[in-house]
Amino acid sequence: MAEGPKKERLARRKARKRALDVLFEADLRDLPPGQVLLTYLDRIAKPHPDHLEYSKTLIDGVAKHLDRIDELIASYAEGWTIDRMPTVDRNLARIAVYELLFEPDVDDPVAITEAVELAKEMSTDDSPRFLNGLLDRIAAFATR
């Protein structure tokens, strides 16, 4: 019975990682995330894994709400402009803020922890602490 939730957590983490891959590439190449997603789907092995549906949800959601998400990140990122943030951190923050605001089935601490954990794997030594503080501030705003 405990296996189910753990499997789902791992699947969601994989989904977030894939969403990060697509959003990172879109950001670097200055392309629409949906366009990058289509080429990404062509490149990966078929049949596509089940967790890819949540990746698509995250990518589409971030793309749809990008202006609002970036506005919040810029407002709460103390001492940083969104353009100065490392690309990985910026896109991890976008995914987490999307989940905080628009995915009611994802608890705020889970969205924050997942972003922090991925930052530990993929970004700078300072990134986990930076993202944790930023996302905590945004979560506090979002629950008002």
PDB file of C-alpha atoms in Angstrom:
ATOM      1  CA  MET A   1       0.000   0.000   0.000  1.00  0.00           C
ATOM      2  CA  ALA A   2       2.838   2.440   0.774  1.00  0.00           C
ATOM      3  CA  GLU A   3       4.241   1.600  -2.659  1.00  0.00           C
ATOM      4  CA  GLY A   4       1.510   3.522  -4.507  1.00  0.00           C
ATOM      5  CA  PRO A   5       2.185   6.973  -3.075  1.00  0.00           C
ATOM      6  CA  LYS A   6       5.957   6.487  -3.391  1.00  0.00           C
ATOM      7  CA  LYS A   7       5.571   5.438  -7.020  1.00  0.00           C
ATOM      8  CA  GLU A   8       3.379   8.460  -7.651  1.00  0.00           C
ATOM      9  CA  ARG A   9       5.907  10.799  -5.984  1.00  0.00           C
ATOM     10  CA  LEU A  10       8.693   9.370  -8.134  1.00  0.00           C
ATOM     11  CA  ALA A  11       6.554   9.680 -11.261  1.00  0.00           C
ATOM     12  CA  ARG A  12       5.744  13.312 -10.411  1.00  0.00           C
ATOM     13  CA  ARG A  13       9.445  14.044  -9.864  1.00  0.00           C
ATOM     14  CA  LYS A  14      10.236  12.553 -13.289  1.00  0.00           C
ATOM     15  CA  ALA A  15       7.416  14.621 -14.779  1.00  0.00           C
ATOM     16  CA  ARG A  16       8.832  17.802 -13.218  1.00  0.00           C
ATOM     17  CA  LYS A  17      12.305  16.943 -14.502  1.00  0.00           C
ATOM     18  CA  ARG A  18      10.984  16.457 -18.033  1.00  0.00           C
ATOM     19  CA  ALA A  19       9.017  19.696 -17.803  1.00  0.00           C
ATOM     20  CA  LEU A  20      12.197  21.427 -16.659  1.00  0.00           C
ATOM     21  CA  ASP A  21      14.083  20.018 -19.669  1.00  0.00           C
ATOM     22  CA  VAL A  22      11.514  21.445 -22.082  1.00  0.00           C
ATOM     23  CA  LEU A  23      11.113  24.807 -20.319  1.00  0.00           C
ATOM     24  CA  PHE A  24      14.897  25.180 -20.015  1.00  0.00           C
ATOM     25  CA  GLU A  25      15.363  24.553 -23.744  1.00  0.00           C
ATOM     26  CA  ALA A  26      12.503  26.902 -24.647  1.00  0.00           C
ATOM     27  CA  ASP A  27      13.989  29.603 -22.421  1.00  0.00           C
ATOM     28  CA  LEU A  28      17.504  29.235 -23.842  1.00  0.00           C
ATOM     29  CA  ARG A  29      16.353  29.133 -27.450  1.00  0.00           C
ATOM     30  CA  ASP A  30      13.657  31.791 -26.961  1.00  0.00           C
ATOM     31  CA  LEU A  31      11.001  29.485 -28.400  1.00  0.00           C
ATOM     32  CA  PRO A  32       7.421  28.811 -27.276  1.00  0.00           C
ATOM     33  CA  PRO A  33       7.370  25.904 -24.798  1.00  0.00           C
ATOM     34  CA  GLY A  34       4.653  24.150 -26.796  1.00  0.00           C
ATOM     35  CA  GLN A  35       6.853  24.099 -29.891  1.00  0.00           C
ATOM     36  CA  VAL A  36       9.807  22.692 -27.931  1.00  0.00           C
ATOM     37  CA  LEU A  37       7.498  20.105 -26.354  1.00  0.00           C
ATOM     38  CA  LEU A  38       6.476  18.785 -29.778  1.00  0.00           C
ATOM     39  CA  THR A  39      10.085  18.263 -30.880  1.00  0.00           C
ATOM     40  CA  TYR A  40      10.910  16.785 -27.463  1.00  0.00           C
ATOM     41  CA  LEU A  41       8.088  14.248 -27.800  1.00  0.00           C
ATOM     42  CA  ASP A  42       9.428  13.231 -31.217  1.00  0.00           C
ATOM     43  CA  ARG A  43      12.914  12.671 -29.757  1.00  0.00           C
ATOM     44  CA  ILE A  44      12.003  10.460 -26.797  1.00  0.00           C
ATOM     45  CA  ALA A  45      11.305   6.739 -26.916  1.00  0.00           C
ATOM     46  CA  LYS A  46       7.823   5.486 -27.576  1.00  0.00           C
ATOM     47  CA  PRO A  47       5.578   4.464 -26.003  1.00  0.00           C
ATOM     48  CA  HIS A  48       5.765   7.583 -23.877  1.00  0.00           C
ATOM     49  CA  PRO A  49       5.840   7.028 -20.107  1.00  0.00           C
ATOM     50  CA  ASP A  50       2.645   7.706 -18.154  1.00  0.00           C
ATOM     51  CA  HIS A  51       4.208  10.562 -16.188  1.00  0.00           C
ATOM     52  CA  LEU A  52       4.574  12.533 -19.417  1.00  0.00           C
ATOM     53  CA  GLU A  53       0.943  13.658 -19.089  1.00  0.00           C
ATOM     54  CA  TYR A  54       1.803  15.607 -15.946  1.00  0.00           C
ATOM     55  CA  SER A  55       4.881  17.038 -17.704  1.00  0.00           C
ATOM     56  CA  LYS A  56       2.588  18.344 -20.441  1.00  0.00           C
ATOM     57  CA  THR A  57       0.244  19.807 -17.807  1.00  0.00           C
ATOM     58  CA  LEU A  58       3.160  21.661 -16.212  1.00  0.00           C
ATOM     59  CA  ILE A  59       4.597  22.908 -19.515  1.00  0.00           C
ATOM     60  CA  ASP A  60       1.229  24.060 -20.851  1.00  0.00           C
ATOM     61  CA  GLY A  61       0.306  25.635 -17.508  1.00  0.00           C
ATOM     62  CA  VAL A  62       3.574  27.543 -17.201  1.00  0.00           C
ATOM     63  CA  ALA A  63       3.280  28.730 -20.808  1.00  0.00           C
ATOM     64  CA  LYS A  64      -0.344  29.818 -20.337  1.00  0.00           C
ATOM     65  CA  HIS A  65       0.325  31.717 -17.082  1.00  0.00           C
ATOM     66  CA  LEU A  66       3.925  32.791 -17.763  1.00  0.00           C
ATOM     67  CA  ASP A  67       3.340  36.530 -17.376  1.00  0.00           C
ATOM     68  CA  ARG A  68       1.645  36.138 -13.972  1.00  0.00           C
ATOM     69  CA  ILE A  69       4.203  33.561 -12.806  1.00  0.00           C
ATOM     70  CA  ASP A  70       7.165  35.728 -13.829  1.00  0.00           C
ATOM     71  CA  GLU A  71       5.542  38.775 -12.243  1.00  0.00           C
ATOM     72  CA  LEU A  72       5.338  36.942  -8.898  1.00  0.00           C
ATOM     73  CA  ILE A  73       8.879  35.599  -9.160  1.00  0.00           C
ATOM     74  CA  ALA A  74      10.214  39.069  -9.966  1.00  0.00           C
ATOM     75  CA  SER A  75       8.253  40.605  -7.086  1.00  0.00           C
ATOM     76  CA  TYR A  76       9.436  38.110  -4.461  1.00  0.00           C
ATOM     77  CA  ALA A  77      13.014  37.407  -5.625  1.00  0.00           C
ATOM     78  CA  GLU A  78      14.855  39.660  -3.220  1.00  0.00           C
ATOM     79  CA  GLY A  79      17.919  41.160  -4.869  1.00  0.00           C
ATOM     80  CA  TRP A  80      17.460  39.291  -8.161  1.00  0.00           C
ATOM     81  CA  THR A  81      15.902  40.178 -11.473  1.00  0.00           C
ATOM     82  CA  ILE A  82      14.331  37.276 -13.280  1.00  0.00           C
ATOM     83  CA  ASP A  83      16.826  37.671 -16.141  1.00  0.00           C
ATOM     84  CA  ARG A  84      19.810  37.383 -13.766  1.00  0.00           C
ATOM     85  CA  MET A  85      18.642  34.105 -12.253  1.00  0.00           C
ATOM     86  CA  PRO A  86      20.301  30.940 -13.498  1.00  0.00           C
ATOM     87  CA  THR A  87      18.099  29.440 -16.221  1.00  0.00           C
ATOM     88  CA  VAL A  88      17.578  26.241 -14.218  1.00  0.00           C
ATOM     89  CA  ASP A  89      16.456  28.178 -11.129  1.00  0.00           C
ATOM     90  CA  ARG A  90      14.136  30.424 -13.116  1.00  0.00           C
ATOM     91  CA  ASN A  91      12.381  27.445 -14.667  1.00  0.00           C
ATOM     92  CA  LEU A  92      12.229  25.413 -11.453  1.00  0.00           C
ATOM     93  CA  ALA A  93      10.613  28.454  -9.848  1.00  0.00           C
ATOM     94  CA  ARG A  94       8.139  28.714 -12.737  1.00  0.00           C
ATOM     95  CA  ILE A  95       7.094  25.072 -12.328  1.00  0.00           C
ATOM     96  CA  ALA A  96       6.714  25.411  -8.561  1.00  0.00           C
ATOM     97  CA  VAL A  97       4.784  28.692  -8.780  1.00  0.00           C
ATOM     98  CA  TYR A  98       2.458  27.132 -11.343  1.00  0.00           C
ATOM     99  CA  GLU A  99       1.837  24.254  -8.920  1.00  0.00           C
ATOM    100  CA  LEU A 100       1.365  26.635  -5.973  1.00  0.00           C
ATOM    101  CA  LEU A 101      -1.223  28.706  -7.816  1.00  0.00           C
ATOM    102  CA  PHE A 102      -2.966  26.360 -10.229  1.00  0.00           C
ATOM    103  CA  GLU A 103      -2.616  22.726  -9.074  1.00  0.00           C
ATOM    104  CA  PRO A 104      -4.860  22.308  -6.022  1.00  0.00           C
ATOM    105  CA  ASP A 105      -3.981  18.608  -5.657  1.00  0.00           C
ATOM    106  CA  VAL A 106      -0.303  19.491  -5.015  1.00  0.00           C
ATOM    107  CA  ASP A 107       0.344  20.646  -1.460  1.00  0.00           C
ATOM    108  CA  ASP A 108       2.449  23.803  -1.176  1.00  0.00           C
ATOM    109  CA  PRO A 109       5.252  22.099   0.806  1.00  0.00           C
ATOM    110  CA  VAL A 110       5.467  19.387  -1.865  1.00  0.00           C
ATOM    111  CA  ALA A 111       5.807  21.912  -4.713  1.00  0.00           C
ATOM    112  CA  ILE A 112       8.523  23.764  -2.800  1.00  0.00           C
ATOM    113  CA  THR A 113      10.412  20.636  -1.713  1.00  0.00           C
ATOM    114  CA  GLU A 114      10.402  19.215  -5.231  1.00  0.00           C
ATOM    115  CA  ALA A 115      11.869  22.435  -6.672  1.00  0.00           C
ATOM    116  CA  VAL A 116      14.526  22.495  -3.941  1.00  0.00           C
ATOM    117  CA  GLU A 117      15.421  18.823  -4.492  1.00  0.00           C
ATOM    118  CA  LEU A 118      15.771  19.291  -8.249  1.00  0.00           C
ATOM    119  CA  ALA A 119      17.898  22.399  -7.633  1.00  0.00           C
ATOM    120  CA  LYS A 120      20.223  20.305  -5.434  1.00  0.00           C
ATOM    121  CA  GLU A 121      20.693  17.907  -8.353  1.00  0.00           C
ATOM    122  CA  MET A 122      20.881  20.367 -11.202  1.00  0.00           C
ATOM    123  CA  SER A 123      21.908  23.847 -10.131  1.00  0.00           C
ATOM    124  CA  THR A 124      24.333  25.805  -7.969  1.00  0.00           C
ATOM    125  CA  ASP A 125      25.077  25.265  -4.281  1.00  0.00           C
ATOM    126  CA  ASP A 126      23.126  28.444  -3.438  1.00  0.00           C
ATOM    127  CA  SER A 127      20.088  27.559  -5.540  1.00  0.00           C
ATOM    128  CA  PRO A 128      18.214  25.308  -3.075  1.00  0.00           C
ATOM    129  CA  ARG A 129      18.265  27.969  -0.336  1.00  0.00           C
ATOM    130  CA  PHE A 130      17.364  30.720  -2.805  1.00  0.00           C
ATOM    131  CA  LEU A 131      14.418  28.768  -4.256  1.00  0.00           C
ATOM    132  CA  ASN A 132      13.190  27.699  -0.829  1.00  0.00           C
ATOM    133  CA  GLY A 133      13.029  31.311   0.377  1.00  0.00           C
ATOM    134  CA  LEU A 134      11.497  32.608  -2.847  1.00  0.00           C
ATOM    135  CA  LEU A 135       8.836  29.910  -3.014  1.00  0.00           C
ATOM    136  CA  ASP A 136       8.015  30.213   0.704  1.00  0.00           C
ATOM    137  CA  ARG A 137       7.322  33.934   0.202  1.00  0.00           C
ATOM    138  CA  ILE A 138       5.160  33.268  -2.866  1.00  0.00           C
ATOM    139  CA  ALA A 139       3.265  30.465  -1.088  1.00  0.00           C
ATOM    140  CA  ALA A 140       2.543  32.798   1.835  1.00  0.00           C
ATOM    141  CA  PHE A 141       1.210  35.391  -0.615  1.00  0.00           C
ATOM    142  CA  ALA A 142      -0.868  32.806  -2.494  1.00  0.00           C
ATOM    143  CA  THR A 143      -2.613  31.548   0.640  1.00  0.00           C
ATOM    144  CA  ARG A 144      -3.724  34.993   1.807  1.00  0.00           C
TER     145      ARG A 144
END
